[in-house]
Coordinates of C-alpha atoms and ligand atoms in Angstrom, one line a residue:
X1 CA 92.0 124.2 121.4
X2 CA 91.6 123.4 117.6
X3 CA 94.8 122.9 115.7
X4 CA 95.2 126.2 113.3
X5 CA 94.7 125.5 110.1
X6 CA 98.0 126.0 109.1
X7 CA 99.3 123.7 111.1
X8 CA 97.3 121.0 108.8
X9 CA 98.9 119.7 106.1
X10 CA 97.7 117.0 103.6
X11 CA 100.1 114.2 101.2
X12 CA 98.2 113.1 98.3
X13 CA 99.4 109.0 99.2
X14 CA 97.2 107.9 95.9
X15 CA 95.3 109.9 93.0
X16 CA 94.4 106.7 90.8
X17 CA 91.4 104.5 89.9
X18 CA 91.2 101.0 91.3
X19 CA 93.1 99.8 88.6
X20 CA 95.8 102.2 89.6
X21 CA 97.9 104.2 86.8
X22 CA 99.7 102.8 84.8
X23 CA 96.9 99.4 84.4
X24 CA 98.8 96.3 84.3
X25 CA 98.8 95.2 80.1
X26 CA 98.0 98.6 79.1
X27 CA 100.4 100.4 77.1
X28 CA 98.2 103.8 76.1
X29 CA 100.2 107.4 76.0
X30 CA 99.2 108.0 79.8
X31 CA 100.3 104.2 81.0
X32 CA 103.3 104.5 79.3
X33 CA 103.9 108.8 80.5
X34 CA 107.4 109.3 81.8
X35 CA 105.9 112.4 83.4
X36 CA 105.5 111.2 87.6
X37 CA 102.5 112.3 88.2
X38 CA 100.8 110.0 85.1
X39 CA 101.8 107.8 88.0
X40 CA 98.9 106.8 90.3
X41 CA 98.4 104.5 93.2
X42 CA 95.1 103.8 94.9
X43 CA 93.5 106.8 96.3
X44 CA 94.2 107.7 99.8
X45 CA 95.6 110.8 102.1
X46 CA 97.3 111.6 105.1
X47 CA 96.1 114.5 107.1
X48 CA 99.0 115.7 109.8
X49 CA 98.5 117.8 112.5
X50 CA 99.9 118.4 116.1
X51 CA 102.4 115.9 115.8
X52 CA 99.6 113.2 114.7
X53 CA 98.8 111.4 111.2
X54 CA 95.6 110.8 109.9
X55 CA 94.8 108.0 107.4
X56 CA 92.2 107.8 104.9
X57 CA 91.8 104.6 103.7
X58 CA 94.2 101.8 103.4
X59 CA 94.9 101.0 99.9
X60 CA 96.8 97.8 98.1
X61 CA 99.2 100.0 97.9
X62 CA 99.4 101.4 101.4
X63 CA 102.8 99.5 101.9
X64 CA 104.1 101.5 99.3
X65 CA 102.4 104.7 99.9
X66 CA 103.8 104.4 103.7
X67 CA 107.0 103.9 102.8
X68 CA 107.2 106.7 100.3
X69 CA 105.7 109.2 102.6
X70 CA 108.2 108.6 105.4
X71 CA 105.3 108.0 107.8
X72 CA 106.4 107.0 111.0
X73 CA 103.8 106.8 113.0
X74 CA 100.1 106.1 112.3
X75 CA 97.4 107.8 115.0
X76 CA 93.4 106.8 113.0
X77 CA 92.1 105.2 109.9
X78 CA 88.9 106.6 108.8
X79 CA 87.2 104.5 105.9
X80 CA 85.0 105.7 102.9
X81 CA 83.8 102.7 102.2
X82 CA 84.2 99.0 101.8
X83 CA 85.7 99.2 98.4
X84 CA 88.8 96.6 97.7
X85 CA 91.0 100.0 96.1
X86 CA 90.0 101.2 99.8
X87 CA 90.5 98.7 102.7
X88 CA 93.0 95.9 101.3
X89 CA 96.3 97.0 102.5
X90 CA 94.8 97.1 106.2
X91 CA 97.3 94.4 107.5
X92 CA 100.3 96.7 106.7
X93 CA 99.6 98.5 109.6
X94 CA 101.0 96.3 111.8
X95 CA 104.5 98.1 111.6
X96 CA 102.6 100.8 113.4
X97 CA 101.3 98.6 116.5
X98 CA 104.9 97.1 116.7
X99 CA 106.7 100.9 116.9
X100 CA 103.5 102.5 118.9
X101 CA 102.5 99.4 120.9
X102 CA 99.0 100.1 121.2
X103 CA 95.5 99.5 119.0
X104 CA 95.1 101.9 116.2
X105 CA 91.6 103.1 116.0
X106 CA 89.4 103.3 112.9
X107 CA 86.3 104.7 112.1
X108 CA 83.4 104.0 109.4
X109 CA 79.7 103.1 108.7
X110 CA 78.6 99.9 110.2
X111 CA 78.3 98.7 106.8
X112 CA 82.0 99.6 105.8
X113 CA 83.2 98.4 109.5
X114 CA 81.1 94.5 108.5
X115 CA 82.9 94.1 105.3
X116 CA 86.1 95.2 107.0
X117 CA 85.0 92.3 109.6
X118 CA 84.6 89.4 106.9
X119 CA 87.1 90.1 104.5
X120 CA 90.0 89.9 107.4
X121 CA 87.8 87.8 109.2
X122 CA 91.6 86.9 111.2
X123 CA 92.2 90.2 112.7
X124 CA 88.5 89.9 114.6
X125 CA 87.7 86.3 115.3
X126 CA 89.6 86.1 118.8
X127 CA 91.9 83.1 117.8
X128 CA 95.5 83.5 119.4
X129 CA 97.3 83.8 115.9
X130 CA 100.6 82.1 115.8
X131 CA 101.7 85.5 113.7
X132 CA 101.0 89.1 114.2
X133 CA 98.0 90.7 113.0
X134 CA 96.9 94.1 113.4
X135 CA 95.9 94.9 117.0
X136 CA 92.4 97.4 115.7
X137 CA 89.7 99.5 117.7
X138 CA 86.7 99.3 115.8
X139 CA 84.5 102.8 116.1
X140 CA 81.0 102.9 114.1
X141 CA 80.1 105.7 112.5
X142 CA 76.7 107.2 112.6
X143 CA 77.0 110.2 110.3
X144 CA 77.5 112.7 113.1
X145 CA 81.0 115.1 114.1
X146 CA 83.7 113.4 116.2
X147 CA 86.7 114.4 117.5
X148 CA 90.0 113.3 116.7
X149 CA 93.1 115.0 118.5
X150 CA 91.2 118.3 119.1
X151 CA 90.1 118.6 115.0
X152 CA 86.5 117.7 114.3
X153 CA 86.5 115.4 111.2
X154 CA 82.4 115.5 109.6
X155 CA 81.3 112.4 107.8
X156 CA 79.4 113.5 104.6
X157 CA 76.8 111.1 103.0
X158 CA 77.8 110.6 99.3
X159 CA 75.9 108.6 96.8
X160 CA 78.6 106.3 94.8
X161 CA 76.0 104.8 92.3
X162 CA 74.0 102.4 94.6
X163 CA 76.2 102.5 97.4
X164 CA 76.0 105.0 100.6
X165 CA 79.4 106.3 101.3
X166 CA 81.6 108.8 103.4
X167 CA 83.6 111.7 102.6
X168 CA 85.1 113.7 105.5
X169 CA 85.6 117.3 105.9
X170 CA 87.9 118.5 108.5
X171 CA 89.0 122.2 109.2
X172 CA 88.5 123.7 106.3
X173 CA 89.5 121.2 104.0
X174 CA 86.9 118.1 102.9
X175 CA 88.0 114.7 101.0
X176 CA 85.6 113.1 98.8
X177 CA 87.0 110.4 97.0
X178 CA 84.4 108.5 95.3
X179 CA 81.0 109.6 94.5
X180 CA 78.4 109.6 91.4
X181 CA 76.3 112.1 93.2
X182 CA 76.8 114.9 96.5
X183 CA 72.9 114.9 98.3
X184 CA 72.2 118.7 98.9
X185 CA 72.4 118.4 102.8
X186 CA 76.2 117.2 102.0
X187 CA 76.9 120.3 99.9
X188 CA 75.8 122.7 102.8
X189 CA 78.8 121.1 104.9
X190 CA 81.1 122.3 101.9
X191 CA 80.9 126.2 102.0
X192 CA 83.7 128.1 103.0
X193 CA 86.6 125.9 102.3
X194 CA 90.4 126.4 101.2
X195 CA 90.7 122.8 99.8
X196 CA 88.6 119.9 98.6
X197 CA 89.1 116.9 97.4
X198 CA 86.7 115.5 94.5
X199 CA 86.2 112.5 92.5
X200 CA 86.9 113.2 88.5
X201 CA 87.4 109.7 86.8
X202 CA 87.3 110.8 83.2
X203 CA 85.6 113.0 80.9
X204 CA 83.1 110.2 79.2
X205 CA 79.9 109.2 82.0
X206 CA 80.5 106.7 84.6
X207 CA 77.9 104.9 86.9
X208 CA 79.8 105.3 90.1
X209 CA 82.1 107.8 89.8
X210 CA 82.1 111.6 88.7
X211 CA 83.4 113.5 85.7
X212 CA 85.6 116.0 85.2
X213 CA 82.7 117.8 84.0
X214 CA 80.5 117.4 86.8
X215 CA 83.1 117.8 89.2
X216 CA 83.7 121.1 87.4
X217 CA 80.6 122.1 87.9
X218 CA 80.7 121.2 92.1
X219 CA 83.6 123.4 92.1
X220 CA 81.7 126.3 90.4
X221 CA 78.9 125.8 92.8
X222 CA 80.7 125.2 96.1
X223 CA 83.5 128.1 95.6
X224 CA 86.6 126.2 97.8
X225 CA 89.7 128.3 97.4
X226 CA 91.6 125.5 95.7
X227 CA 90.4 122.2 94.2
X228 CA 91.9 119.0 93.5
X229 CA 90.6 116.0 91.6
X230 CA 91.4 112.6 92.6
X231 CA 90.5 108.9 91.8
X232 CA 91.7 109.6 87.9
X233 CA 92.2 107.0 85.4
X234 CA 94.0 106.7 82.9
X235 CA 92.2 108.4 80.5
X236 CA 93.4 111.7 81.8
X237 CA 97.2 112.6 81.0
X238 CA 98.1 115.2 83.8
X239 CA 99.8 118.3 81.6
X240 CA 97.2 118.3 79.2
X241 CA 94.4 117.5 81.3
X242 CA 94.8 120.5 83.8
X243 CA 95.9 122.8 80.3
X244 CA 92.0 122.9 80.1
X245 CA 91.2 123.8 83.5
X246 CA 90.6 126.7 85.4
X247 CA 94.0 128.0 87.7
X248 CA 92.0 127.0 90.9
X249 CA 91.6 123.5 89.8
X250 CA 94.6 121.0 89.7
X251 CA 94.5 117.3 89.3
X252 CA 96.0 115.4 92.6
X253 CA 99.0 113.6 91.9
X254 CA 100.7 110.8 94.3
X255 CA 103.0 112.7 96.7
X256 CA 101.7 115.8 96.3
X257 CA 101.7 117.9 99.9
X258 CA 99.2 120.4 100.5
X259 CA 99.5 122.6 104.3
X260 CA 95.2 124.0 104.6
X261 CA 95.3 128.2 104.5
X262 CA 98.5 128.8 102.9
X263 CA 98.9 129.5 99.2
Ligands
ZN1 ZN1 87.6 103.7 94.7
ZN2 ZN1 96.4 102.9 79.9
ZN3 ZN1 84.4 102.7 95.4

């Protein structure tokens, strides 16, 4: 049996660009906000449901993030893409293997998974290590639904300038972290939900990332009950930012808990 959906709940982990919020040097009104949620670390979630957590992506900050969250055990990783803001804090799972004692599955395109494979070339290349490294089973991704703990999680092809990458809907809820453009076969997987998650940089054009405009605009399309926008920067000071949007559209922030079908 599916989980219900109220049984879902999702913690914002990270709502910021790669640079993260405040940017190291800068000193501008939203850098320097005593306001939390001007606060932003790399963008990630965690999806918990029937006693299980569900990661999406591990950022530099994931250490952080973990630790903040109270997360105490660690079930999948699913990966967007290949991104550094995305996969570097992978070896900070290994708290996980230590309390769990087994492999921790993740999941993403085989192009995600071969950049995963070089850039901790340690974890994969079979030499006995003298110290721990994260003990992984690697599952490829090719576009379709899989199952995770009795929820179907549905990779969605997203254009992020050149790149091809994944968001995920789940239930009725669908994160979408960074994209320049949603293909129309994506957006027909994105009707009739309660949450989503969209990528809103900052109000002037970007060649990888959406707008607040254009994400806007999704949300008018797609009709979710409640939207939030994520991967900000820090052109966007939170108070002022959502003053000028509409009630069912918030900004993210770090920590932020969401449970799917309640208010
Ligand atoms: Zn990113
Ligand atoms: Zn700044
Ligand atoms: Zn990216």
């Amino acid at each position: 049996m599916p989980p219900s959906s109220e049984s879902l709940r999702i913690t914002v982990l990270g709502s910021g660009t790669s640079l993260g919020v405040p940017s190291i040097g800068c000193h501008c009104d939203v850098c320097s906000s005593s306001d939390p949620r001007d606060n932003r670390l790399r963008p990630s979630i965690l999806i918990r449901y029937d006693g299980r957590s569900v990661l999406i992506d591990t950022t530099p900050d994931f250490r952080t993030q973990a630790l903040r969250a109270k997360m105490n055990r660690l079930d999948a990783i699913l990966y967007t893409h290949e991104h550094a803001d995305h996969i570097m804090g992978l070896d900070d799972v290994r708290p996980f293997n230590f309390r769990q004692k087994c492999a921790i599955p993740i999941f993403g395109s085989e192009e995600t998974l071969a950049a995963i494979r070089r850039t901790f070339h340690y974890i994969f290349d079979g030499h006995s290590a003298e110290s721990s490294v994260p003990q992984l089973e690697t599952h490829e991704l090719d576009g379709g639904p899989f199952d995770l703990f009795g929820l179907e999680f549905r990779p969605l092809r997203l254009l992020h300038g050149r790149s091809k990458v994944f968001g995920y809907r789940f239930g009725t809820a669908a994160y979408l972290t960074d994209h320049s453009e949603i293909p129309p076969e994506s957006l027909d997987q994105l009707r009739g939900l309660d949450v989503l998650f969209l990528d809103a940089l900052r109000y002037k054009p970007h060649p990888t990332h959406s707008t607040v405009e254009r994400s806007m605009a999704y949300a008018e399309e797609l009709n979710p009950r409640r939207t939030y926008f994520t991967h900000i920067c820090h052109e966007l000071p939170h108070a002022r930012t959502e003053c000028a949007l509409p009630p069912q559209i918030r900004l993210a922030y770090d920590g932020l808990e969401i449970t799917v079908g309640e208010p």
